[in-house]
Each structure stands twice: as structure tokens, then as C-alpha cells.
């Protein structure tokens, strides 16, 4: 089978750090073009935007790693040109936009892949397998990082549709929905929104999974050690996922880890989906975020400057 | 065919004013029991809650007109007992709860009907038919009512999950999604949330429908004349729906109206669905509300007392 002729849209830090190496390491994919207002990759045809790229180049598929706002319009251009689409997380800014992309992809007969890269962290698949037959008693999610360190100057992240601390927090929700054997529901949420901003810097969410309480604490002002951990108490002891899901510790066992292959796995899966013209869009992480925003109690906290 | 043996859950104002007369007027339905902590209906067996009612009575179907919080658990009890379910609007407090009810109903092979009573207003079906082949140029939605007049003392409506002015506003969104020939997307929203409350008293929402702008103004502090109107500018003139959809005016024509049959139509449709064991759950109105909450800019306004 000929390699998939792929275009990459949005040449920023995540494209250079993750997407480009993962594509280069996959012999089922051939990067033939990029579209970006600002960046280019050496040795690859560069276009100004996706419409120009799709009309000028023979492409089978595109991968979008632009910011979420605007991704719907870009994806629709590709889908309506009969081009398969892979989306960075979150797939769009609203649920309705994602649903519309699924409908458009079905109509056009192309693949659509809404990726959740944290689900490909090394500990996630073993955690899912181990939890499958356990009774879940309680879950604690702590996702606490320093916005100034990881998102310096990214004002949009605290603006409308930026999701604030849910931008990293949705990664935790993507893991939780993947590893827990029953559905999650938001029961209550409280959010700290700094004065003059639209999106929260901190959030506490009480969820339920069967009869178990799931408590998530998201914090964007964590200095010192950074925490991205999920602990699941079961009838067979406590499972711990740390470092964003890349390290797993089962009860009574040593920590296990493996090299980071998140984006390599995403692109391998995308090549499978393209071969099958299949759609893989799991809306649950974004739906939980929307549910939390829908029922949250908000507190206005002191103004924040990067 | 024998009439459907129906139980009614939640005996409050809406049950007495709308549900009971509509059921009594439908010979395909036979009201055999009610469940309510507070109310009963003369001549009908009354139970304390749905679990008691479902186990004590031979029922084919239940209709839930309790407040949205708690409706998920009630519906699940019925579905898992193999009983068909009809839900007042909104079907639940979060999207995830509604999706879980759909999955449970599919598994149990029972009907599930998420009703949107405003869609049954007299002008809605003619509006949908007239708009089907028109070019939509602009849409204005004004849904402005006095919370003190229509929801006296209902503190929960401004609490977490009460949706605030979106409790009536979702009726407008249920009509708009029904009559417009293309999907709606929320592009931006601003909300006024009174100090110490979780849900908004007013909201402005900018949506898009194809290339047309859809502007919605929701206000819960409208004294004097009350406004529930939708105006649609098209290539063939402006269509006006007023009085909550019960009055329609086509360009150059006189206003038309008809007797209120909203709940009679809902119960007739439910009897059809039960006969077919079919599911009718359109999540779009609730999804648009969640999308608006997700991307809204909020302003804290002066405290509100009923």
C-alpha cells in the first residue's frame, strides 16, 4: 500500500516537538505539505493556509495542530475535499462543532480521528486492563501545573473558549474515561475565575462512577513539583498513575514506565483509520468539561497576569 | 390495542395544568398511578416515589415532570424495570446523564422520549415547512420574561444546574433547532450572573446558521409586556413567531394562531413511540446551552432577591 500523503496544519511548538518526529518515524505516512501562517518545515512544501494547501497538493489526509478555535472551519475544508482528518485535542471549541464534523465526515466517507494524546501514555492501557474486573471504590485526580511555565503568555487559554485549567485537565478526563469500567457523571463543580478573565485558573469537580466518588482537583498555579496523577481505590488495592499517565504502580508492585510513544501511537492509529475510512471520535472528555461548566458554581478571584 | 398503563411522576403545577388534562384526553393512554412526595390526583393510586410505584403497579410507561435534578435516577429505575419513559424538558441536568439514559433505553429495549413542548406550539410546524427552501439571512431571538412572575421563589433556578434564564431560553433553542434548515453553532456568549448565584439572569448569544448570524437575547428581568419571539429574515421576507411559537406571521400575511395543543401532541407522539419501542432524544437544545456555558464571558451583576 502506498504511504498516506499527509499535510500538517499549524507549525508551532507541538508540531515540531511531537507531530513531525512521529510522522517521520512512520513509514505508512509521507509528509508532503504544511500550512501555517508563521512556520515551515525544511524540505516540505509550505502553504499559507489549509484551503491553499488542499487545492494545490494531492493529499490523502491532514493533521490539525492549530489552536482549537478555528479548527472546525479548517477540518470542514479538508473533509469537503474528500481528505481524511486527524485533530489535536480538544477536537473543537464546542460540542456542536464536533458533532457537525462527524456528520460531515460520514457524508464524505472520510476518516475523522479526534485524538486524546494522554490516552497513549505508557501506563494507560495497563491501567485499563487491570481495572476492568475491579470494584471501583474511589478515585482521586490531581492535575496541578504552573500556567506560567507551560503556557507562558498564552492569554487565549484564560479567554472565552480557552477552557482555562481544563485545557490540561481534559487530559486527565480523557484518561479517566478510558481506564474506568463505567461512565463518569459530573455531580457538582466549583471554579475559580480570575477577575477580568472568562476561564478558570482552578476547579474542583465531584463526579460519580457507579457508586464511587471521583474527585478531581485542577490547579494552574502549582509552583514547585508538578502533579498529574490519578489514584483509583479498588477492592484489590490502589492503582496509581503518575506523571500524566506515563508511570503506573499497581498495589504491592514497583512503579513501571516505558518510553514516551504517545504521538507515535496516535499516528499509527490514524494510518489504520485512514485504511478503513473509519471515524474515531470519543466526545466524552469534552462533554464532561461542558457538563462541569454548565453546573459549576464560580468564584471570582484576584486578577491574574502572566 | 390496549391503552398504555401510565404512571405520572411529580405532581406539581405543570402536572396539573398540562400533563393530567393531556393524558385524560388521550384514549391510547390510561393513567393508573402517580408518584410524588407531596401531591396526589383524585381517583388515581398515589405512591411516595417512582421505585415504590414501579414495583407495586403493573405499568407500561411513566412520564416524569419532576424538576431536572434527580430525573436521571428516576428514569433509570423505570428503564431498568422495562418501563417506557417520557421526560419533561430539559431531559437531565448534564449531557452525560442524557446520553447514559439513551444507552440504557437501547439496552432495555424501551422507548425514551425527551420532550420539547415548545416545538409543539401551533406556529412551529408551519414555520419549519415555510423555511425549508428559503435562504436564511439573519435570525433574532428575544426571550424576555419576568422571573418573579413565572418562577416565584424558585431559588433552584438560579443555583448550580438551574440554568437561570436558559430554563425558558432552552425553549427558544428547541424551536430554533426545529425550524431552521441548517445546524446552529454558538460562536460567543455573554452572561450576567447576579452576585452569589451560579446561573445567569440574562444572556446574549451569537450563533451561526450557515452564513446567517443568529442573535439571541435572554432576559429574566423583563417587566411589562413579555416577549417570546423569533424573527427569521429570508430571501422571501421575514417570518415572525411570537407568543412562544403559538402565533406565526408570514411576509405580507396576517398573523395565524390555533388552540394550544402542546401537551396533547406530546402524549400522542409518546403513544406512537411506545407502540414502536422507539427512542426520540434530540440533544441539540441542551448541547447549545452547554456550548454557551462553555465559552461564555460572565459579568457579575448586583445581587438578586425574589
Coordinates of C-alpha atoms in Angstrom, one line a residue:
Chain A
X1 CA 0.0 0.0 0.0
X2 CA 1.3 3.5 -0.9
X3 CA 2.0 5.7 2.1
X4 CA -0.7 8.2 3.0
X5 CA 0.1 11.7 1.6
X6 CA -0.2 13.9 4.7
X7 CA -0.5 17.6 5.2
X8 CA 0.3 19.1 8.6
X9 CA -1.6 22.3 9.6
X10 CA -0.3 24.6 12.3
X11 CA 3.5 24.6 12.6
X12 CA 4.1 25.6 16.3
X13 CA 5.8 24.0 19.2
X14 CA 3.6 20.9 19.4
X15 CA 4.1 20.3 15.7
X16 CA 7.9 20.5 15.9
X17 CA 8.2 18.6 19.2
X18 CA 5.7 15.8 18.7
X19 CA 3.9 15.6 15.3
X20 CA 6.8 16.0 13.0
X21 CA 9.0 13.3 14.6
X22 CA 6.1 10.9 14.9
X23 CA 5.2 11.3 11.3
X24 CA 8.8 11.0 10.2
X25 CA 9.1 7.7 12.1
X26 CA 6.0 6.1 10.5
X27 CA 6.6 4.6 7.1
X28 CA 2.9 4.4 6.3
X29 CA 2.7 8.2 6.3
X30 CA 4.5 10.6 4.0
X31 CA 4.6 14.3 5.0
X32 CA 4.2 16.2 1.7
X33 CA 3.0 19.7 2.7
X34 CA 2.4 22.1 5.6
X35 CA 0.1 25.0 6.1
X36 CA 0.9 27.7 8.6
X37 CA 0.8 31.5 8.7
X38 CA 4.1 31.6 10.5
X39 CA 6.2 28.4 10.3
X40 CA 7.6 26.0 7.7
X41 CA 9.5 22.7 7.9
X42 CA 12.7 22.3 6.0
X43 CA 12.3 20.2 2.9
X44 CA 8.4 20.2 2.9
X45 CA 6.2 22.4 0.7
X46 CA 4.7 25.2 2.8
X47 CA 1.4 26.9 2.2
X48 CA -0.3 29.8 3.9
X49 CA -3.5 28.0 4.9
X50 CA -5.3 24.7 4.6
X51 CA -7.6 25.8 1.7
X52 CA -4.5 26.8 -0.4
X53 CA -2.7 23.6 0.6
X54 CA -5.6 21.3 -0.2
X55 CA -6.2 22.8 -3.6
X56 CA -2.5 22.9 -4.6
X57 CA -1.4 19.5 -3.4
X58 CA -2.6 15.9 -3.9
X59 CA -3.3 14.9 -0.3
X60 CA -4.9 11.9 1.3
X61 CA -5.1 13.3 4.8
X62 CA -4.3 16.3 7.0
X63 CA -3.4 16.5 10.7
X64 CA -4.5 19.7 12.5
X65 CA -2.4 21.0 15.4
X66 CA -3.6 24.6 15.3
X67 CA -5.3 26.0 18.4
X68 CA -8.9 24.7 18.9
X69 CA -10.6 28.0 17.9
X70 CA -10.8 27.8 14.1
X71 CA -10.2 24.1 13.9
X72 CA -13.8 23.4 12.9
X73 CA -13.6 25.5 9.7
X74 CA -10.2 24.0 8.8
X75 CA -11.4 20.5 9.3
X76 CA -14.5 21.1 7.2
X77 CA -12.5 22.4 4.3
X78 CA -10.5 19.1 4.3
X79 CA -13.5 16.9 4.8
X80 CA -15.4 18.5 2.0
X81 CA -12.4 18.0 -0.3
X82 CA -12.5 14.3 0.5
X83 CA -9.4 14.4 2.7
X84 CA -9.1 12.4 6.0
X85 CA -8.6 14.4 9.1
X86 CA -6.8 14.0 12.4
X87 CA -7.5 16.6 15.2
X88 CA -5.4 17.6 18.2
X89 CA -7.2 17.8 21.5
X90 CA -9.8 19.2 22.2
X91 CA -11.3 18.5 18.7
X92 CA -13.2 21.8 18.7
X93 CA -14.3 24.6 21.0
X94 CA -17.9 23.4 21.2
X95 CA -19.7 20.1 21.2
X96 CA -21.9 21.1 18.3
X97 CA -18.9 21.8 16.1
X98 CA -17.5 18.3 16.8
X99 CA -20.9 16.6 16.1
X100 CA -21.1 18.5 12.8
X101 CA -17.6 17.3 11.8
X102 CA -18.7 13.7 12.5
X103 CA -21.8 14.2 10.3
X104 CA -19.7 15.8 7.5
X105 CA -17.1 13.0 7.6
X106 CA -19.8 10.3 7.4
X107 CA -21.3 12.1 4.5
X108 CA -18.0 12.5 2.7
X109 CA -16.9 8.9 3.5
X110 CA -13.6 10.1 5.0
X111 CA -11.8 9.3 8.3
X112 CA -12.0 11.6 11.3
X113 CA -9.8 11.0 14.3
X114 CA -10.3 13.1 17.4
X115 CA -7.1 12.3 19.3
X116 CA -6.5 12.3 23.1
X117 CA -2.8 12.0 23.3
X118 CA -2.7 11.3 27.1
X119 CA -4.6 8.1 26.5
X120 CA -1.5 6.8 24.7
X121 CA 0.7 7.4 27.8
X122 CA 2.5 4.2 28.8
X123 CA 0.5 3.4 31.9
X124 CA -3.0 3.9 30.5
X125 CA -3.6 0.6 28.6
X126 CA -2.2 -1.5 31.6
X127 CA -4.4 0.6 34.0
X128 CA -7.5 0.0 31.9
X129 CA -6.8 -3.8 31.7
X130 CA -6.1 -4.1 35.4
X131 CA -9.3 -2.1 36.4
X132 CA -11.6 -3.9 34.1
X133 CA -12.7 -6.5 36.6
X134 CA -12.2 -4.5 39.8
X135 CA -14.8 -2.9 42.1
X136 CA -14.1 0.9 42.0
X137 CA -14.4 2.4 45.5
X138 CA -13.0 5.9 45.0
X139 CA -10.9 8.0 42.5
X140 CA -8.7 11.0 43.1
X141 CA -7.5 13.1 40.2
X142 CA -4.9 15.8 40.8
X143 CA -3.8 17.8 37.8
X144 CA -1.8 20.7 39.0
X145 CA 0.7 22.6 37.0
X146 CA 2.2 26.1 36.6
X147 CA 0.5 28.0 33.8
X148 CA 3.5 30.4 33.6
X149 CA 5.9 27.5 33.0
X150 CA 3.8 25.5 30.5
X151 CA 1.7 28.2 28.8
X152 CA 3.8 31.4 29.0
X153 CA 1.9 34.4 27.6
X154 CA -0.9 32.2 26.2
X155 CA -3.6 34.8 27.1
X156 CA -6.2 32.9 25.0
X157 CA -6.2 30.0 27.4
X158 CA -7.9 32.1 30.0
X159 CA -10.3 33.8 27.5
X160 CA -13.7 32.6 26.3
X161 CA -13.4 29.1 24.9
X162 CA -9.8 28.7 26.2
X163 CA -11.1 26.3 28.9
X164 CA -8.5 27.7 31.4
X165 CA -7.2 24.9 33.7
X166 CA -9.4 22.4 31.8
X167 CA -7.0 22.7 28.9
X168 CA -4.6 20.4 30.8
X169 CA -7.5 19.0 32.9
X170 CA -9.2 17.5 29.9
X171 CA -6.2 15.2 29.5
X172 CA -6.9 13.8 32.9
X173 CA -10.6 13.3 31.9
X174 CA -9.5 11.6 28.7
X175 CA -7.5 9.1 30.8
X176 CA -10.3 8.6 33.4
X177 CA -12.9 7.9 30.8
X178 CA -10.5 5.4 29.2
X179 CA -9.5 3.4 32.2
X180 CA -12.6 3.4 34.4
X181 CA -15.0 0.5 33.6
X182 CA -18.2 2.6 34.0
X183 CA -19.3 6.0 32.8
X184 CA -18.5 9.2 34.6
X185 CA -21.0 11.9 35.6
X186 CA -20.4 15.4 36.9
X187 CA -22.4 16.0 40.1
X188 CA -21.0 19.3 41.1
X189 CA -18.1 21.7 40.3
X190 CA -16.6 24.8 41.6
X191 CA -14.3 27.1 39.7
X192 CA -12.0 30.0 40.5
X193 CA -12.1 32.5 37.7
X194 CA -9.7 35.5 38.0
X195 CA -11.2 38.9 37.7
X196 CA -11.5 40.0 34.1
X197 CA -11.0 36.5 32.6
X198 CA -13.5 34.1 31.2
X199 CA -12.0 30.7 32.1
X200 CA -11.0 29.2 35.4
X201 CA -7.5 29.0 37.0
X202 CA -8.6 26.3 39.4
X203 CA -11.5 23.8 39.6
X204 CA -12.8 21.1 42.0
X205 CA -15.1 18.6 40.4
X206 CA -17.1 16.0 42.1
X207 CA -18.0 13.1 39.7
X208 CA -19.6 9.7 40.1
X209 CA -18.6 6.4 38.5
X210 CA -21.1 3.8 39.6
X211 CA -21.3 4.2 43.4
X212 CA -17.7 5.6 43.6
X213 CA -17.0 9.2 44.1
X214 CA -14.4 10.7 41.7
X215 CA -12.8 13.9 43.0
X216 CA -10.8 16.0 40.6
X217 CA -8.6 19.0 41.6
X218 CA -7.3 21.1 38.8
X219 CA -4.9 23.9 39.6
X220 CA -3.0 26.2 37.2
X221 CA -1.0 28.0 39.9
X222 CA 1.1 25.0 41.2
X223 CA 4.7 26.0 41.6
X224 CA 7.4 23.6 42.7
X225 CA 6.7 19.9 42.0
X226 CA 4.1 19.5 39.3
X227 CA 1.4 16.8 39.7
X228 CA -0.5 14.9 37.1
X229 CA -1.8 11.9 38.9
X230 CA -4.9 9.6 39.1
X231 CA -5.4 7.2 42.1
X232 CA -8.0 4.5 41.9
X233 CA -9.0 2.7 45.1
X234 CA -10.4 -0.8 44.3
X235 CA -11.3 -4.0 46.1
X236 CA -7.8 -5.2 45.2
X237 CA -5.9 -2.1 46.4
X238 CA -4.9 1.2 45.0
X239 CA -3.7 1.8 41.4
X240 CA -1.6 4.9 40.9
X241 CA -1.0 6.6 37.6
X242 CA 1.5 9.5 37.8
X243 CA 3.5 11.8 35.5
X244 CA 0.5 12.3 33.2
X245 CA -0.2 8.5 32.9
X246 CA 3.3 7.5 31.9
X247 CA 4.1 5.8 35.2
X248 CA 1.8 3.1 36.7
X249 CA 2.0 1.5 40.1
X250 CA -0.2 -1.5 40.9
X251 CA -0.8 -2.5 44.6
X252 CA 2.3 -4.0 46.2
X253 CA 4.4 -3.6 43.0
X254 CA 7.1 -1.3 41.9
X255 CA 6.5 1.7 39.6
X256 CA 6.6 0.8 35.9
X257 CA 7.2 3.1 33.0
X258 CA 8.2 2.9 29.3
X259 CA 9.5 5.4 26.7
X260 CA 7.0 8.1 25.6
X261 CA 5.3 6.9 22.4
X262 CA 2.1 9.0 22.7
X263 CA 2.2 10.6 19.2
X264 CA 3.8 7.6 17.5
X265 CA 0.8 5.6 18.6
X266 CA -1.7 8.3 17.5
X267 CA -0.2 8.4 14.0
X268 CA -0.2 4.6 13.8
X269 CA -3.8 4.5 14.8
X270 CA -4.6 7.3 12.2
X271 CA -3.0 5.2 9.4
X272 CA -5.2 2.3 10.5
X273 CA -8.3 4.6 10.4
X274 CA -7.4 6.0 7.0
X275 CA -7.0 2.5 5.6
X276 CA -10.5 1.6 6.9
X277 CA -12.1 5.1 6.2
X278 CA -13.2 4.9 9.8
X279 CA -14.3 7.5 12.4
X280 CA -12.9 7.6 15.9
X281 CA -14.4 10.5 17.8
X282 CA -15.0 10.0 21.6
X283 CA -16.7 13.1 22.8
X284 CA -16.8 12.1 26.5
X285 CA -13.8 14.2 27.8
X286 CA -15.2 17.4 26.2
X287 CA -18.7 16.6 27.3
X288 CA -17.6 16.3 30.9
X289 CA -15.9 19.7 30.6
X290 CA -19.1 21.2 29.2
X291 CA -21.2 19.5 31.9
X292 CA -18.9 20.9 34.6
X293 CA -19.1 24.4 33.0
X294 CA -22.9 24.0 32.8
X295 CA -23.5 23.3 36.5
X296 CA -20.5 25.0 38.1
X297 CA -20.5 27.4 41.0
X298 CA -18.0 30.2 40.2
X299 CA -15.9 32.4 42.4
X300 CA -14.2 35.5 41.1
X301 CA -10.6 35.5 42.4
X302 CA -7.9 38.1 42.2
X303 CA -6.7 39.3 38.8
X304 CA -4.0 37.2 37.1
X305 CA -1.1 38.4 34.9
X306 CA 1.3 36.0 33.1
Chain B
X1 CA -54.6 -2.4 21.2
X2 CA -54.9 -2.0 25.0
X3 CA -54.3 1.5 26.3
X4 CA -50.8 2.1 27.7
X5 CA -50.8 1.9 31.5
X6 CA -49.1 5.1 32.5
X7 CA -47.6 6.4 35.8
X8 CA -47.1 10.1 36.3
X9 CA -44.1 11.2 38.5
X10 CA -44.0 14.7 40.1
X11 CA -47.4 16.1 40.9
X12 CA -46.8 19.9 40.8
X13 CA -48.2 22.8 38.8
X14 CA -47.1 21.6 35.4
X15 CA -48.6 18.1 36.0
X16 CA -52.0 19.5 37.0
X17 CA -52.1 22.3 34.4
X18 CA -50.7 20.3 31.4
X19 CA -49.9 16.6 31.8
X20 CA -53.1 15.4 33.5
X21 CA -55.6 17.0 31.1
X22 CA -53.5 15.9 28.1
X23 CA -53.4 12.3 29.4
X24 CA -57.1 12.3 30.2
X25 CA -57.9 13.4 26.7
X26 CA -55.9 10.6 25.0
X27 CA -57.7 7.3 24.7
X28 CA -54.5 5.4 24.0
X29 CA -53.2 6.2 27.5
X30 CA -54.6 5.2 30.8
X31 CA -53.3 7.0 33.9
X32 CA -53.1 4.3 36.6
X33 CA -50.7 5.7 39.2
X34 CA -48.8 8.7 40.4
X35 CA -45.7 9.2 42.4
X36 CA -45.0 12.3 44.4
X37 CA -43.8 13.3 47.8
X38 CA -46.4 16.0 48.1
X39 CA -49.3 15.6 45.6
X40 CA -51.9 13.1 44.5
X41 CA -54.6 13.1 41.9
X42 CA -58.2 12.2 42.8
X43 CA -59.2 8.7 41.7
X44 CA -55.6 7.6 40.9
X45 CA -53.4 5.4 43.1
X46 CA -50.7 7.5 44.7
X47 CA -47.2 6.4 45.7
X48 CA -44.3 8.1 47.5
X49 CA -41.7 7.6 44.8
X50 CA -41.1 6.0 41.4
X51 CA -39.4 2.9 42.8
X52 CA -42.4 2.1 45.0
X53 CA -44.8 2.9 42.2
X54 CA -43.0 0.7 39.6
X55 CA -42.7 -2.3 42.0
X56 CA -46.3 -2.0 43.2
X57 CA -48.2 -1.4 39.9
X58 CA -48.3 -3.0 36.5
X59 CA -47.1 -0.1 34.4
X60 CA -46.1 0.1 30.7
X61 CA -44.8 3.6 30.8
X62 CA -44.0 6.6 33.1
X63 CA -43.9 10.3 32.4
X64 CA -41.5 12.4 34.5
X65 CA -42.4 16.0 35.3
X66 CA -40.2 16.4 38.4
X67 CA -37.5 19.1 38.4
X68 CA -34.5 18.2 36.2
X69 CA -32.2 17.4 39.1
X70 CA -32.9 13.8 40.1
X71 CA -34.7 12.9 36.8
X72 CA -31.8 10.7 35.7
X73 CA -32.0 8.4 38.7
X74 CA -35.8 8.3 38.4
X75 CA -35.7 7.5 34.7
X76 CA -33.1 4.8 35.2
X77 CA -35.3 3.0 37.7
X78 CA -38.1 2.9 35.2
X79 CA -35.9 1.9 32.2
X80 CA -34.2 -0.9 34.2
X81 CA -37.7 -2.2 35.1
X82 CA -38.6 -2.4 31.4
X83 CA -40.9 0.6 31.5
X84 CA -41.0 3.3 28.7
X85 CA -40.1 6.8 29.8
X86 CA -41.2 10.3 28.7
X87 CA -39.2 13.3 30.1
X88 CA -40.1 16.9 30.6
X89 CA -37.6 19.4 29.3
X90 CA -34.6 19.6 29.9
X91 CA -34.2 15.8 29.9
X92 CA -31.5 16.0 32.6
X93 CA -29.0 18.4 34.1
X94 CA -26.0 17.2 32.2
X95 CA -25.4 15.9 28.7
X96 CA -23.7 12.8 30.0
X97 CA -26.8 11.8 32.0
X98 CA -29.0 12.1 28.9
X99 CA -26.5 10.0 26.8
X100 CA -26.5 7.4 29.6
X101 CA -30.3 7.2 29.5
X102 CA -30.3 6.7 25.8
X103 CA -27.8 3.8 26.2
X104 CA -29.8 2.3 29.0
X105 CA -33.1 2.5 27.0
X106 CA -31.4 0.9 24.0
X107 CA -30.2 -1.9 26.1
X108 CA -33.5 -2.5 27.8
X109 CA -35.5 -2.2 24.5
X110 CA -37.8 0.5 25.9
X111 CA -39.0 3.9 24.5
X112 CA -37.4 7.1 25.7
X113 CA -38.9 10.4 24.7
X114 CA -37.1 13.7 25.6
X115 CA -39.9 16.2 25.0
X116 CA -39.5 19.8 24.0
X117 CA -43.0 21.2 24.5
X118 CA -42.4 24.5 22.7
X119 CA -41.8 22.6 19.4
X120 CA -45.5 21.6 19.5
X121 CA -46.6 25.2 19.6
X122 CA -49.1 26.0 16.8
X123 CA -46.7 28.1 14.6
X124 CA -43.7 25.8 14.7
X125 CA -44.6 23.2 12.1
X126 CA -45.8 25.8 9.6
X127 CA -42.6 27.8 10.2
X128 CA -40.4 24.8 9.6
X129 CA -42.2 23.9 6.4
X130 CA -42.1 27.5 5.1
X131 CA -38.3 27.9 5.9
X132 CA -37.3 24.6 4.4
X133 CA -36.5 26.1 1.0
X134 CA -35.6 29.6 2.0
X135 CA -32.2 31.3 2.2
X136 CA -31.7 32.3 5.8
X137 CA -30.2 35.8 6.1
X138 CA -30.5 36.6 9.8
X139 CA -32.3 35.4 12.9
X140 CA -33.3 37.3 16.0
X141 CA -34.5 35.5 19.1
X142 CA -35.9 37.5 22.0
X143 CA -37.0 35.5 25.1
X144 CA -37.7 38.0 27.8
X145 CA -39.8 37.3 30.8
X146 CA -40.2 38.2 34.5
X147 CA -38.7 35.6 36.7
X148 CA -40.7 36.9 39.7
X149 CA -44.0 36.4 37.8
X150 CA -43.3 32.9 36.2
X151 CA -40.9 31.4 38.8
X152 CA -41.8 33.0 42.1
X153 CA -39.5 31.8 44.9
X154 CA -37.8 29.1 42.7
X155 CA -34.4 29.7 44.1
X156 CA -33.0 26.5 42.4
X157 CA -33.4 28.1 39.0
X158 CA -30.5 30.5 39.8
X159 CA -28.5 27.8 41.5
X160 CA -25.9 25.4 40.0
X161 CA -27.6 23.3 37.3
X162 CA -30.7 25.5 37.3
X163 CA -29.6 27.1 34.0
X164 CA -31.0 30.5 35.1
X165 CA -32.5 32.4 32.1
X166 CA -31.7 29.4 29.9
X167 CA -34.5 27.5 31.6
X168 CA -37.0 29.4 29.5
X169 CA -34.3 30.2 26.9
X170 CA -33.9 26.5 26.0
X171 CA -37.5 26.6 24.7
X172 CA -36.4 29.1 22.2
X173 CA -33.4 27.0 21.2
X174 CA -35.7 23.9 20.9
X175 CA -37.8 25.9 18.4
X176 CA -34.8 27.4 16.5
X177 CA -33.2 24.0 16.0
X178 CA -36.5 22.6 14.8
X179 CA -37.4 25.3 12.2
X180 CA -34.0 26.3 10.8
X181 CA -32.9 24.2 7.8
X182 CA -29.2 24.1 9.0
X183 CA -27.4 23.4 12.2
X184 CA -26.8 26.1 14.8
X185 CA -23.4 26.8 16.4
X186 CA -22.6 29.0 19.3
X187 CA -19.8 31.5 18.4
X188 CA -19.8 33.7 21.6
X189 CA -21.9 34.4 24.6
X190 CA -22.0 36.8 27.5
X191 CA -23.9 36.2 30.7
X192 CA -25.0 38.3 33.6
X193 CA -24.8 36.3 36.8
X194 CA -26.0 38.0 40.0
X195 CA -23.6 38.1 42.9
X196 CA -23.9 35.0 45.0
X197 CA -25.8 33.0 42.3
X198 CA -24.5 30.3 39.9
X199 CA -26.7 30.8 36.9
X200 CA -27.4 33.8 34.7
X201 CA -30.3 36.3 34.8
X202 CA -29.5 37.5 31.3
X203 CA -27.6 36.3 28.3
X204 CA -26.7 37.4 24.8
X205 CA -25.7 34.6 22.5
X206 CA -24.2 35.0 19.0
X207 CA -24.8 31.9 16.9
X208 CA -24.4 31.0 13.3
X209 CA -26.6 29.0 10.9
X210 CA -24.8 28.6 7.6
X211 CA -23.7 32.1 6.8
X212 CA -26.5 33.8 8.8
X213 CA -26.0 35.3 12.2
X214 CA -28.4 34.2 14.9
X215 CA -28.6 36.7 17.8
X216 CA -30.4 35.6 21.0
X217 CA -31.3 37.9 23.9
X218 CA -32.5 36.2 27.0
X219 CA -33.7 38.3 29.9
X220 CA -35.3 37.2 33.2
X221 CA -36.0 40.8 34.4
X222 CA -38.5 41.8 31.8
X223 CA -41.4 43.6 33.4
X224 CA -44.4 44.9 31.5
X225 CA -45.0 43.1 28.2
X226 CA -43.4 39.7 28.0
X227 CA -41.6 38.7 24.8
X228 CA -41.0 35.2 23.4
X229 CA -40.4 35.8 19.7
X230 CA -38.2 34.5 16.9
X231 CA -37.8 36.5 13.6
X232 CA -36.2 35.0 10.6
X233 CA -35.1 37.2 7.7
X234 CA -35.0 35.2 4.4
X235 CA -34.8 35.8 0.7
X236 CA -38.6 35.8 0.7
X237 CA -39.1 38.2 3.6
X238 CA -39.3 37.9 7.3
X239 CA -41.1 35.2 9.2
X240 CA -42.3 36.1 12.7
X241 CA -43.0 33.6 15.5
X242 CA -44.4 35.3 18.6
X243 CA -46.0 34.3 21.9
X244 CA -43.7 31.3 22.4
X245 CA -44.3 30.0 18.9
X246 CA -48.1 29.9 19.1
X247 CA -48.5 32.7 16.6
X248 CA -46.9 32.8 13.2
X249 CA -46.8 35.7 10.7
X250 CA -45.5 35.1 7.1
X251 CA -44.4 38.0 5.0
X252 CA -47.4 40.0 3.8
X253 CA -49.9 37.8 5.6
X254 CA -52.0 38.2 8.7
X255 CA -51.0 36.5 12.0
X256 CA -52.2 33.0 12.4
X257 CA -52.8 31.0 15.5
X258 CA -54.5 27.9 16.7
X259 CA -55.6 26.4 20.1
X260 CA -52.7 25.3 22.4
X261 CA -52.2 21.6 21.9
X262 CA -48.6 21.3 23.0
X263 CA -49.0 18.6 25.6
X264 CA -51.8 16.8 23.7
X265 CA -49.4 16.4 20.8
X266 CA -46.5 15.3 23.1
X267 CA -48.6 12.5 24.6
X268 CA -49.9 11.4 21.2
X269 CA -46.3 11.2 20.0
X270 CA -45.3 9.2 23.1
X271 CA -48.1 6.7 22.4
X272 CA -46.7 6.3 18.9
X273 CA -43.1 5.8 20.3
X274 CA -44.3 3.2 22.9
X275 CA -46.0 1.2 20.2
X276 CA -42.8 1.2 18.2
X277 CA -40.5 0.9 21.2
X278 CA -38.6 3.8 19.7
X279 CA -36.3 6.4 21.1
X280 CA -36.7 10.2 20.3
X281 CA -34.0 12.2 22.1
X282 CA -32.8 15.3 20.4
X283 CA -29.9 16.7 22.5
X284 CA -29.3 19.8 20.4
X285 CA -31.1 22.4 22.6
X286 CA -29.3 21.2 25.7
X287 CA -26.0 20.9 23.8
X288 CA -26.3 24.6 22.6
X289 CA -26.9 25.6 26.3
X290 CA -23.8 23.7 27.4
X291 CA -21.8 25.2 24.5
X292 CA -22.8 28.7 25.6
X293 CA -21.8 28.0 29.2
X294 CA -18.5 26.5 28.0
X295 CA -17.4 29.6 26.0
X296 CA -19.3 32.4 27.8
X297 CA -17.8 35.6 29.2
X298 CA -19.5 36.3 32.5
X299 CA -20.2 39.5 34.3
X300 CA -21.1 39.6 38.0
X301 CA -24.1 41.8 38.5
X302 CA -25.9 43.1 41.6
X303 CA -27.4 40.5 43.9
X304 CA -31.0 39.3 43.1
X305 CA -33.8 38.5 45.6
X306 CA -37.1 37.1 44.5

